[in-house]
Short mmCIF file of C-alpha atoms in Angstrom, two decimals:
data_model
loop_
_atom_site.label_atom_id
_atom_site.label_comp_id
_atom_site.label_asym_id
_atom_site.label_seq_id
_atom_site.Cartn_x
_atom_site.Cartn_y
_atom_site.Cartn_z
CA MET A 96 -9.26 26.73 -12.98
CA SER A 97 -8.79 26.81 -16.73
CA GLN A 98 -10.98 24.51 -18.75
CA ASP A 99 -7.93 23.14 -20.60
CA ALA A 100 -6.26 21.94 -17.40
CA THR A 101 -9.16 20.05 -15.86
CA ALA A 102 -11.60 19.08 -18.58
CA THR A 103 -11.99 15.38 -19.31
CA SER A 104 -9.79 14.54 -22.28
CA PRO A 105 -11.49 12.82 -25.22
CA HIS A 106 -8.28 10.87 -25.76
CA VAL A 107 -7.84 9.45 -22.24
CA MET A 108 -9.97 6.50 -21.13
CA ASN A 109 -12.63 7.53 -18.65
CA THR A 110 -11.51 5.29 -15.77
CA TYR A 111 -11.25 7.80 -12.92
CA GLY A 112 -13.71 10.06 -11.16
CA ARG A 113 -11.29 12.96 -11.03
CA VAL A 114 -11.44 16.05 -8.85
CA PRO A 115 -11.27 19.15 -11.12
CA ILE A 116 -7.69 20.01 -10.16
CA ALA A 117 -4.52 19.79 -12.24
CA LEU A 118 -1.39 19.73 -10.09
CA ALA A 119 1.69 21.48 -11.38
CA ARG A 120 4.38 21.32 -8.69
CA GLY A 121 5.10 20.29 -5.12
CA GLN A 122 7.40 21.08 -2.23
CA GLY A 123 7.52 19.04 0.96
CA VAL A 124 3.96 18.18 1.99
CA ARG A 125 2.40 20.87 -0.22
CA VAL A 126 1.37 20.96 -3.87
CA TRP A 127 0.17 23.75 -6.17
CA ASP A 128 -2.26 23.51 -9.06
CA THR A 129 -1.92 25.08 -12.49
CA GLN A 130 -3.66 28.20 -11.20
CA GLY A 131 -1.19 28.60 -8.32
CA ARG A 132 -3.52 27.45 -5.54
CA GLU A 133 -1.81 25.64 -2.64
CA TYR A 134 -2.96 22.36 -1.06
CA LEU A 135 -1.74 20.42 1.97
CA ASP A 136 -1.12 16.88 0.73
CA GLY A 137 -2.65 14.35 3.12
CA LEU A 138 -2.51 11.55 0.56
CA SER A 139 1.06 11.64 -0.83
CA GLY A 140 0.04 10.07 -4.12
CA ILE A 141 -1.77 7.24 -2.25
CA ALA A 142 1.17 6.40 0.05
CA VAL A 143 3.74 6.83 -2.73
CA ASN A 144 5.60 10.09 -2.05
CA THR A 145 7.47 8.87 1.02
CA LEU A 146 9.81 11.86 1.03
CA GLY A 147 7.15 14.37 0.09
CA HIS A 148 7.64 16.40 -3.06
CA ASN A 149 10.87 17.71 -4.56
CA HIS A 150 13.23 16.33 -1.91
CA PRO A 151 16.59 17.84 -2.89
CA ARG A 152 18.62 14.65 -2.40
CA LEU A 153 16.21 12.51 -4.40
CA VAL A 154 15.99 15.10 -7.18
CA ALA A 155 19.79 15.28 -7.43
CA ALA A 156 20.13 11.49 -7.49
CA LEU A 157 17.53 11.10 -10.22
CA GLN A 158 19.04 13.89 -12.31
CA ASP A 159 22.43 12.21 -12.02
CA GLN A 160 21.02 8.82 -13.02
CA VAL A 161 18.99 10.14 -15.95
CA ALA A 162 22.21 11.60 -17.37
CA LYS A 163 23.90 8.19 -17.14
CA LEU A 164 21.48 5.33 -17.87
CA ILE A 165 17.70 5.06 -17.53
CA HIS A 166 17.01 1.58 -18.88
CA CYS A 167 18.95 -1.38 -20.22
CA SER A 168 16.67 -4.48 -19.81
CA ASN A 169 17.20 -7.53 -17.64
CA TYR A 170 19.29 -9.34 -20.25
CA TYR A 171 22.17 -7.73 -18.37
CA HIS A 172 23.20 -7.33 -14.76
CA VAL A 173 21.92 -4.12 -13.16
CA PRO A 174 24.24 -3.26 -10.24
CA GLY A 175 21.53 -1.16 -8.58
CA GLN A 176 19.32 -4.24 -8.26
CA GLU A 177 21.90 -5.98 -6.10
CA ALA A 178 22.33 -2.86 -3.97
CA VAL A 179 18.59 -2.41 -3.33
CA ALA A 180 18.00 -6.14 -2.89
CA ARG A 181 20.83 -6.35 -0.35
CA LYS A 182 19.26 -3.52 1.61
CA LEU A 183 15.75 -5.02 1.54
CA VAL A 184 17.13 -8.38 2.65
CA GLU A 185 19.00 -6.66 5.48
CA LEU A 186 15.92 -4.74 6.62
CA SER A 187 13.53 -7.70 6.36
CA GLY A 188 15.67 -10.66 7.39
CA LEU A 189 14.48 -12.50 4.27
CA SER A 190 16.55 -13.98 1.42
CA ASN A 191 16.19 -12.43 -2.04
CA VAL A 192 14.15 -10.05 -4.18
CA PHE A 193 12.40 -9.88 -7.55
CA PHE A 194 11.89 -6.33 -8.88
CA CYS A 195 8.89 -5.16 -10.88
CA ASN A 196 7.02 -1.87 -11.40
CA SER A 197 3.96 -1.76 -9.14
CA GLY A 198 2.03 -3.30 -6.29
CA LEU A 199 -0.21 -5.14 -8.69
CA GLU A 200 2.82 -6.73 -10.34
CA ALA A 201 4.36 -7.64 -6.99
CA ASN A 202 1.13 -9.29 -5.86
CA GLU A 203 0.76 -11.07 -9.20
CA ALA A 204 4.29 -12.44 -8.82
CA ALA A 205 3.52 -13.59 -5.27
CA LEU A 206 0.47 -15.48 -6.53
CA LYS A 207 2.55 -17.04 -9.30
CA LEU A 208 5.07 -18.18 -6.68
CA ALA A 209 2.26 -19.90 -4.79
CA ARG A 210 0.90 -21.53 -7.97
CA LYS A 211 4.39 -22.70 -8.95
CA LEU A 212 4.91 -24.25 -5.53
CA GLY A 213 1.58 -26.06 -5.83
CA ASN A 214 2.47 -27.34 -9.28
CA ASP A 215 5.88 -28.47 -8.04
CA ARG A 216 4.08 -30.44 -5.32
CA GLY A 217 1.87 -32.11 -7.90
CA TYR A 218 -1.36 -30.34 -6.96
CA ALA A 219 -3.98 -30.27 -9.71
CA LYS A 220 -5.65 -27.12 -8.36
CA PRO A 221 -3.45 -25.24 -5.87
CA LYS A 222 -5.41 -22.92 -3.58
CA VAL A 223 -4.53 -19.68 -1.80
CA VAL A 224 -6.40 -18.39 1.25
CA VAL A 225 -7.25 -14.67 0.97
CA CYS A 226 -9.27 -12.23 3.08
CA GLU A 227 -12.64 -10.58 2.79
CA HIS A 228 -12.45 -6.84 2.00
CA ALA A 229 -8.87 -7.22 0.76
CA PHE A 230 -7.49 -5.31 -2.21
CA HIS A 231 -4.53 -6.70 -4.15
CA GLY A 232 -4.87 -5.11 -7.60
CA ARG A 233 -6.86 -5.08 -10.84
CA SER A 234 -5.22 -7.71 -13.03
CA LEU A 235 -7.37 -10.80 -13.38
CA ALA A 236 -5.43 -12.77 -10.77
CA THR A 237 -5.11 -9.96 -8.22
CA LEU A 238 -8.71 -8.93 -8.90
CA SER A 239 -9.80 -12.49 -8.16
CA ALA A 240 -7.80 -12.45 -4.91
CA THR A 241 -9.39 -9.13 -3.94
CA GLY A 242 -12.38 -9.29 -1.62
CA ASN A 243 -14.50 -6.49 -3.07
CA PRO A 244 -17.54 -7.64 -5.11
CA LYS A 245 -17.94 -4.14 -6.60
CA ILE A 246 -14.68 -4.32 -8.52
CA HIS A 247 -15.37 -7.93 -9.55
CA ALA A 248 -18.49 -6.83 -11.42
CA GLY A 249 -18.08 -6.92 -15.18
CA PHE A 250 -14.99 -9.12 -15.17
CA PHE A 251 -16.34 -12.63 -14.71
CA PRO A 252 -15.36 -15.40 -14.75
CA LEU A 253 -12.82 -14.80 -12.02
CA ILE A 254 -9.76 -16.97 -11.67
CA GLU A 255 -10.34 -20.00 -9.48
CA GLY A 256 -8.24 -21.19 -6.60
CA PHE A 257 -8.99 -18.68 -3.85
CA ILE A 258 -10.56 -19.44 -0.46
CA ARG A 259 -11.94 -16.30 1.18
CA VAL A 260 -11.96 -15.85 4.97
CA PRO A 261 -12.50 -12.98 7.44
CA LEU A 262 -9.46 -11.05 8.65
CA ASN A 263 -8.41 -11.62 12.28
CA ASP A 264 -10.40 -14.87 12.62
CA ILE A 265 -8.04 -17.82 12.89
CA GLU A 266 -10.85 -20.26 13.66
CA GLY A 267 -12.71 -19.08 10.57
CA LEU A 268 -9.57 -19.70 8.54
CA LYS A 269 -9.14 -23.20 9.95
CA HIS A 270 -12.78 -24.01 9.28
CA ALA A 271 -12.57 -22.77 5.69
CA VAL A 272 -9.65 -25.07 4.90
CA ALA A 273 -10.80 -28.08 6.93
CA ASP A 274 -11.66 -30.13 3.84
CA GLU A 275 -9.04 -28.65 1.51
CA GLU A 276 -6.00 -30.73 0.56
CA GLU A 277 -4.20 -28.48 -1.93
CA VAL A 278 -3.75 -25.21 -0.04
CA VAL A 279 -0.31 -23.69 -0.66
CA ALA A 280 -0.45 -20.22 0.91
CA VAL A 281 -2.27 -17.63 3.00
CA PHE A 282 -2.13 -14.15 1.43
CA PHE A 283 -3.32 -10.94 3.11
CA GLU A 284 -2.61 -7.28 3.79
CA VAL A 285 -1.05 -6.56 7.17
CA ILE A 286 -3.23 -3.45 7.21
CA GLN A 287 -6.11 -3.42 4.75
CA GLY A 288 -5.93 -0.15 2.83
CA GLU A 289 -8.75 0.02 0.30
CA GLY A 290 -10.80 -2.11 2.69
CA GLY A 291 -10.99 0.71 5.24
CA ILE A 292 -7.69 0.76 7.21
CA HIS A 293 -8.21 -2.47 9.15
CA PRO A 294 -5.01 -3.81 10.79
CA ALA A 295 -4.33 -7.50 11.24
CA ARG A 296 -3.95 -8.06 14.97
CA ALA A 297 -0.56 -9.15 16.28
CA GLN A 298 -1.98 -12.36 17.73
CA TYR A 299 -3.58 -13.20 14.38
CA LEU A 300 -0.26 -12.74 12.60
CA ARG A 301 1.38 -15.13 15.03
CA GLN A 302 -1.46 -17.64 14.64
CA VAL A 303 -1.25 -17.55 10.84
CA ARG A 304 2.52 -17.96 11.02
CA ALA A 305 2.14 -21.01 13.26
CA LEU A 306 -0.54 -22.52 11.02
CA CYS A 307 1.58 -22.02 7.90
CA ASP A 308 4.54 -23.68 9.62
CA GLU A 309 2.38 -26.57 10.78
CA ARG A 310 0.92 -27.24 7.33
CA ASP A 311 3.91 -26.23 5.21
CA TRP A 312 2.15 -23.30 3.52
CA LEU A 313 3.63 -20.01 2.45
CA MET A 314 2.71 -17.02 4.60
CA MET A 315 2.50 -14.20 2.04
CA VAL A 316 1.87 -10.58 3.07
CA ASP A 317 0.84 -7.64 0.93
CA GLU A 318 2.76 -4.63 2.29
CA VAL A 319 2.30 -2.56 -0.85
CA GLN A 320 0.55 0.25 1.04
CA CYS A 321 1.54 -0.32 4.67
CA GLY A 322 5.22 -1.12 4.10
CA MET A 323 8.32 1.04 3.65
CA GLY A 324 8.17 2.83 6.98
CA ARG A 325 4.58 3.99 6.85
CA THR A 326 3.66 2.47 10.23
CA GLY A 327 6.91 3.39 11.99
CA LYS A 328 8.61 0.08 11.18
CA TRP A 329 10.15 -0.74 7.82
CA PHE A 330 7.37 -3.29 7.35
CA ALA A 331 4.10 -3.42 9.25
CA HIS A 332 4.47 -7.09 10.20
CA GLN A 333 7.60 -6.14 12.16
CA TRP A 334 5.40 -4.87 14.99
CA THR A 335 5.21 -8.58 15.82
CA ASP A 336 8.01 -11.14 16.06
CA ILE A 337 7.10 -13.07 12.90
CA ARG A 338 8.58 -13.17 9.41
CA PRO A 339 6.58 -13.94 6.29
CA ASP A 340 7.77 -16.23 3.51
CA VAL A 341 6.81 -13.75 0.78
CA MET A 342 6.30 -9.98 1.03
CA ALA A 343 5.01 -7.70 -1.75
CA LEU A 344 6.20 -4.07 -1.75
CA ALA A 345 5.71 -1.03 -3.99
CA LYS A 346 4.19 2.47 -3.54
CA GLY A 347 6.65 4.23 -1.21
CA LEU A 348 9.70 2.23 -2.25
CA GLY A 349 10.73 4.72 -4.94
CA SER A 350 9.11 7.85 -3.49
CA GLY A 351 7.28 8.54 -6.75
CA VAL A 352 9.29 6.54 -9.27
CA PRO A 353 7.46 3.25 -10.02
CA VAL A 354 9.16 0.39 -8.15
CA GLY A 355 7.66 -2.91 -7.01
CA ALA A 356 9.35 -5.81 -5.27
CA VAL A 357 8.69 -9.32 -4.07
CA VAL A 358 10.90 -10.21 -1.12
CA ALA A 359 11.15 -13.94 -0.44
CA GLY A 360 12.32 -15.94 2.56
CA PRO A 361 14.04 -19.35 2.48
CA LYS A 362 10.85 -21.33 1.71
CA ALA A 363 10.13 -19.26 -1.40
CA ALA A 364 13.49 -17.88 -2.50
CA HIS A 365 14.23 -20.56 -5.09
CA ILE A 366 10.76 -21.38 -6.44
CA PHE A 367 11.25 -19.17 -9.50
CA GLN A 368 13.94 -20.29 -11.93
CA PRO A 369 15.04 -18.66 -15.20
CA GLY A 370 12.09 -18.44 -17.55
CA ASN A 371 9.41 -18.68 -14.83
CA HIS A 372 8.85 -14.94 -14.47
CA GLY A 373 10.18 -11.67 -15.83
CA THR A 374 9.66 -8.00 -16.63
CA THR A 375 10.83 -5.47 -19.19
CA PHE A 376 10.96 -2.32 -17.08
CA GLY A 377 11.25 -3.78 -13.58
CA GLY A 378 14.46 -3.03 -11.70
CA ASN A 379 15.86 -0.67 -14.31
CA PRO A 380 18.73 1.66 -13.30
CA LEU A 381 16.51 4.71 -12.73
CA ALA A 382 14.04 2.81 -10.53
CA MET A 383 16.86 1.26 -8.50
CA ARG A 384 18.55 4.63 -7.95
CA ALA A 385 15.23 6.02 -6.70
CA ALA A 386 14.74 3.11 -4.29
CA LEU A 387 18.29 3.18 -2.99
CA GLU A 388 18.23 6.94 -2.40
CA THR A 389 14.77 6.76 -0.80
CA ILE A 390 15.93 4.18 1.73
CA ALA A 391 19.12 6.10 2.46
CA ILE A 392 17.22 9.33 3.10
CA MET A 393 14.71 7.52 5.31
CA GLU A 394 17.58 6.23 7.42
CA ASP A 395 19.53 9.50 7.52
CA GLU A 396 16.47 11.59 8.41
CA ASN A 397 15.08 9.05 10.90
CA LEU A 398 11.74 8.98 9.11
CA LEU A 399 10.48 5.76 10.71
CA ALA A 400 10.57 7.39 14.14
CA ASN A 401 8.95 10.49 12.65
CA ALA A 402 6.16 8.44 11.10
CA GLU A 403 5.43 6.79 14.44
CA LYS A 404 5.59 10.04 16.44
CA VAL A 405 3.72 12.35 14.06
CA GLY A 406 1.25 9.62 13.14
CA ALA A 407 0.35 9.11 16.80
CA HIS A 408 0.00 12.87 17.25
CA LEU A 409 -2.24 13.13 14.18
CA GLN A 410 -4.46 10.28 15.34
CA GLU A 411 -4.86 11.83 18.77
CA ARG A 412 -5.75 15.24 17.31
CA LEU A 413 -8.31 13.60 15.04
CA ARG A 414 -9.91 11.84 18.00
CA GLN A 415 -9.97 15.04 20.04
CA THR A 416 -11.62 17.09 17.29
CA LEU A 417 -13.65 14.83 15.00
CA GLY A 418 -14.53 12.58 17.92
CA LYS A 419 -16.92 15.24 19.18
CA LEU A 420 -19.01 15.18 16.01
CA GLU A 421 -22.26 13.28 15.64
CA GLY A 422 -21.59 10.79 12.88
CA PHE A 423 -18.00 10.04 13.90
CA VAL A 424 -17.30 6.34 14.52
CA GLU A 425 -13.57 5.89 15.18
CA VAL A 426 -9.97 6.59 14.18
CA ARG A 427 -7.78 3.58 13.47
CA GLY A 428 -4.49 2.71 11.84
CA GLN A 429 -0.83 2.96 12.66
CA GLY A 430 1.81 5.57 12.03
CA MET A 431 1.06 7.51 8.87
CA MET A 432 -1.66 5.12 7.70
CA ILE A 433 -4.87 6.41 9.24
CA GLY A 434 -8.57 5.86 8.68
CA VAL A 435 -11.40 7.98 10.10
CA GLU A 436 -14.66 6.06 9.92
CA LEU A 437 -17.96 7.94 9.70
CA ASP A 438 -21.44 6.50 9.99
CA ARG A 439 -22.38 7.27 6.36
CA PRO A 440 -20.88 7.28 2.85
CA CYS A 441 -18.57 10.26 2.52
CA GLY A 442 -17.01 10.16 -0.94
CA ALA A 443 -18.07 13.76 -1.46
CA LEU A 444 -15.45 14.79 1.10
CA ILE A 445 -12.65 14.34 -1.43
CA ALA A 446 -13.83 17.33 -3.48
CA LEU A 447 -14.99 19.32 -0.45
CA ALA A 448 -11.61 18.92 1.24
CA ALA A 449 -9.83 19.94 -1.96
CA GLU A 450 -11.90 23.13 -2.02
CA ALA A 451 -10.57 23.77 1.50
CA GLY A 452 -6.98 23.20 0.38
CA LEU A 453 -6.52 19.61 1.57
CA LEU A 454 -5.94 16.42 -0.43
CA ILE A 455 -7.44 13.26 1.09
CA SER A 456 -8.98 9.97 0.00
CA VAL A 457 -12.14 8.10 0.94
CA THR A 458 -12.14 4.32 0.93
CA ALA A 459 -14.65 1.60 1.78
CA GLU A 460 -17.31 4.29 1.13
CA ASN A 461 -17.27 5.76 4.65
CA VAL A 462 -13.62 5.95 5.75
CA ILE A 463 -11.48 9.07 5.32
CA ARG A 464 -8.01 7.77 4.43
CA LEU A 465 -4.94 9.81 5.37
CA LEU A 466 -1.53 8.77 4.05
CA PRO A 467 0.78 11.77 4.50
CA ALA A 468 4.42 11.85 3.48
CA LEU A 469 6.70 10.51 6.20
CA ILE A 470 8.42 13.91 6.45
CA MET A 471 5.29 15.59 7.87
CA THR A 472 5.85 17.56 11.09
CA GLU A 473 3.49 17.82 14.06
CA ALA A 474 2.74 21.42 13.08
CA GLU A 475 1.75 20.28 9.60
CA ALA A 476 -0.35 17.49 11.12
CA ASP A 477 -2.15 20.11 13.21
CA GLU A 478 -2.74 22.13 10.06
CA LEU A 479 -4.20 19.06 8.37
CA VAL A 480 -6.68 18.65 11.21
CA ASP A 481 -7.51 22.35 11.15
CA ARG A 482 -8.37 22.12 7.45
CA LEU A 483 -10.26 18.84 7.75
CA LEU A 484 -12.41 19.59 10.80
CA PRO A 485 -14.68 22.31 9.33
CA VAL A 486 -15.16 20.29 6.13
CA VAL A 487 -16.25 17.15 7.99
CA THR A 488 -18.36 19.19 10.41
CA GLN A 489 -20.26 20.84 7.58
CA PHE A 490 -20.64 17.54 5.73
CA LEU A 491 -22.07 15.71 8.75
CA GLN A 492 -24.50 18.51 9.45
CA GLN A 493 -25.81 18.42 5.89
CA LYS A 494 -25.78 14.67 5.30
CA PRO A 495 -27.92 12.66 7.71
CA ALA A 496 -27.07 8.99 8.08
CA ALA A 497 -29.10 6.67 5.88
#
């Protein structure tokens, strides 16, 4: 690898612990670095590249749009916004959509919706219930809603108004709010991503829905990472029979082009009025073309069924192979959102796997996170396991548990 391609730049803020690889191009579920070395992509840009890399239909659509109109601002109607919003409403059964640029922005907007509702009700200090080990972003509001003390450090004082509870513990939630009179919403990830791939149980989702109905709260779900087909449904909460009042989306919605969205149901659809919220770049013509084409390709290529089928195959292969290793704890997740928990910190596996030609992530210190593109085949899933197994085997043999 050339020094120029991978050396830390003196002009870029040092905010990432980067692997010494500079990627140059991609095709399908594979990428190549600037030296021509090939990697199997088990991360898809952290659940972003829904269609893999260089999908011909998406490339053609984006090239066409770039030649017409990239950006025009939200002073004017953007026809693509109505087209994408109509599709998201159809797929979710909810009411309307606000477009932004990222998951952080979608979650920030969801929290502003909750605050606005509380203010409209005359609450002096509206409160939102959030979960331990959650991750919602790194702005001050989303950071404060996040349940990870490590990323809080250095950014105090946090924003007030959050009540933190364990995931999948309805009695714990009820106890935490027993003496609270100004709660307006419950906000959580349907599957915790950065927290270690922990799904909310179906019964818990139903219990939270019932509690929100009983107390007239908003049920707000963060589907930034687990939404857009990743679990085999358009949205992870659809594995149950409930609907949220607010849903935050991003990551895979534009298959690489930054798109975020807040989808609101009837209880939340009209909280924001002109002047309450906005964005410069959000919902611009290029982003909307990317989202519309991504959804169309997902439908035409039956990628939800593929995510469910190949994801189940990949999880089973991981259990069969890694499950035999001393230091393996479990495989969990759904569809193409998979976590492999080990009994020790394993951040070093990111670089070790890259050396073996595989791109992965490690989250919650000891969980290998796999988020492949939804186009991955069973043969490619087998190849992923074949590349991962010797790396994890060697790592566990060399790194005794603390």
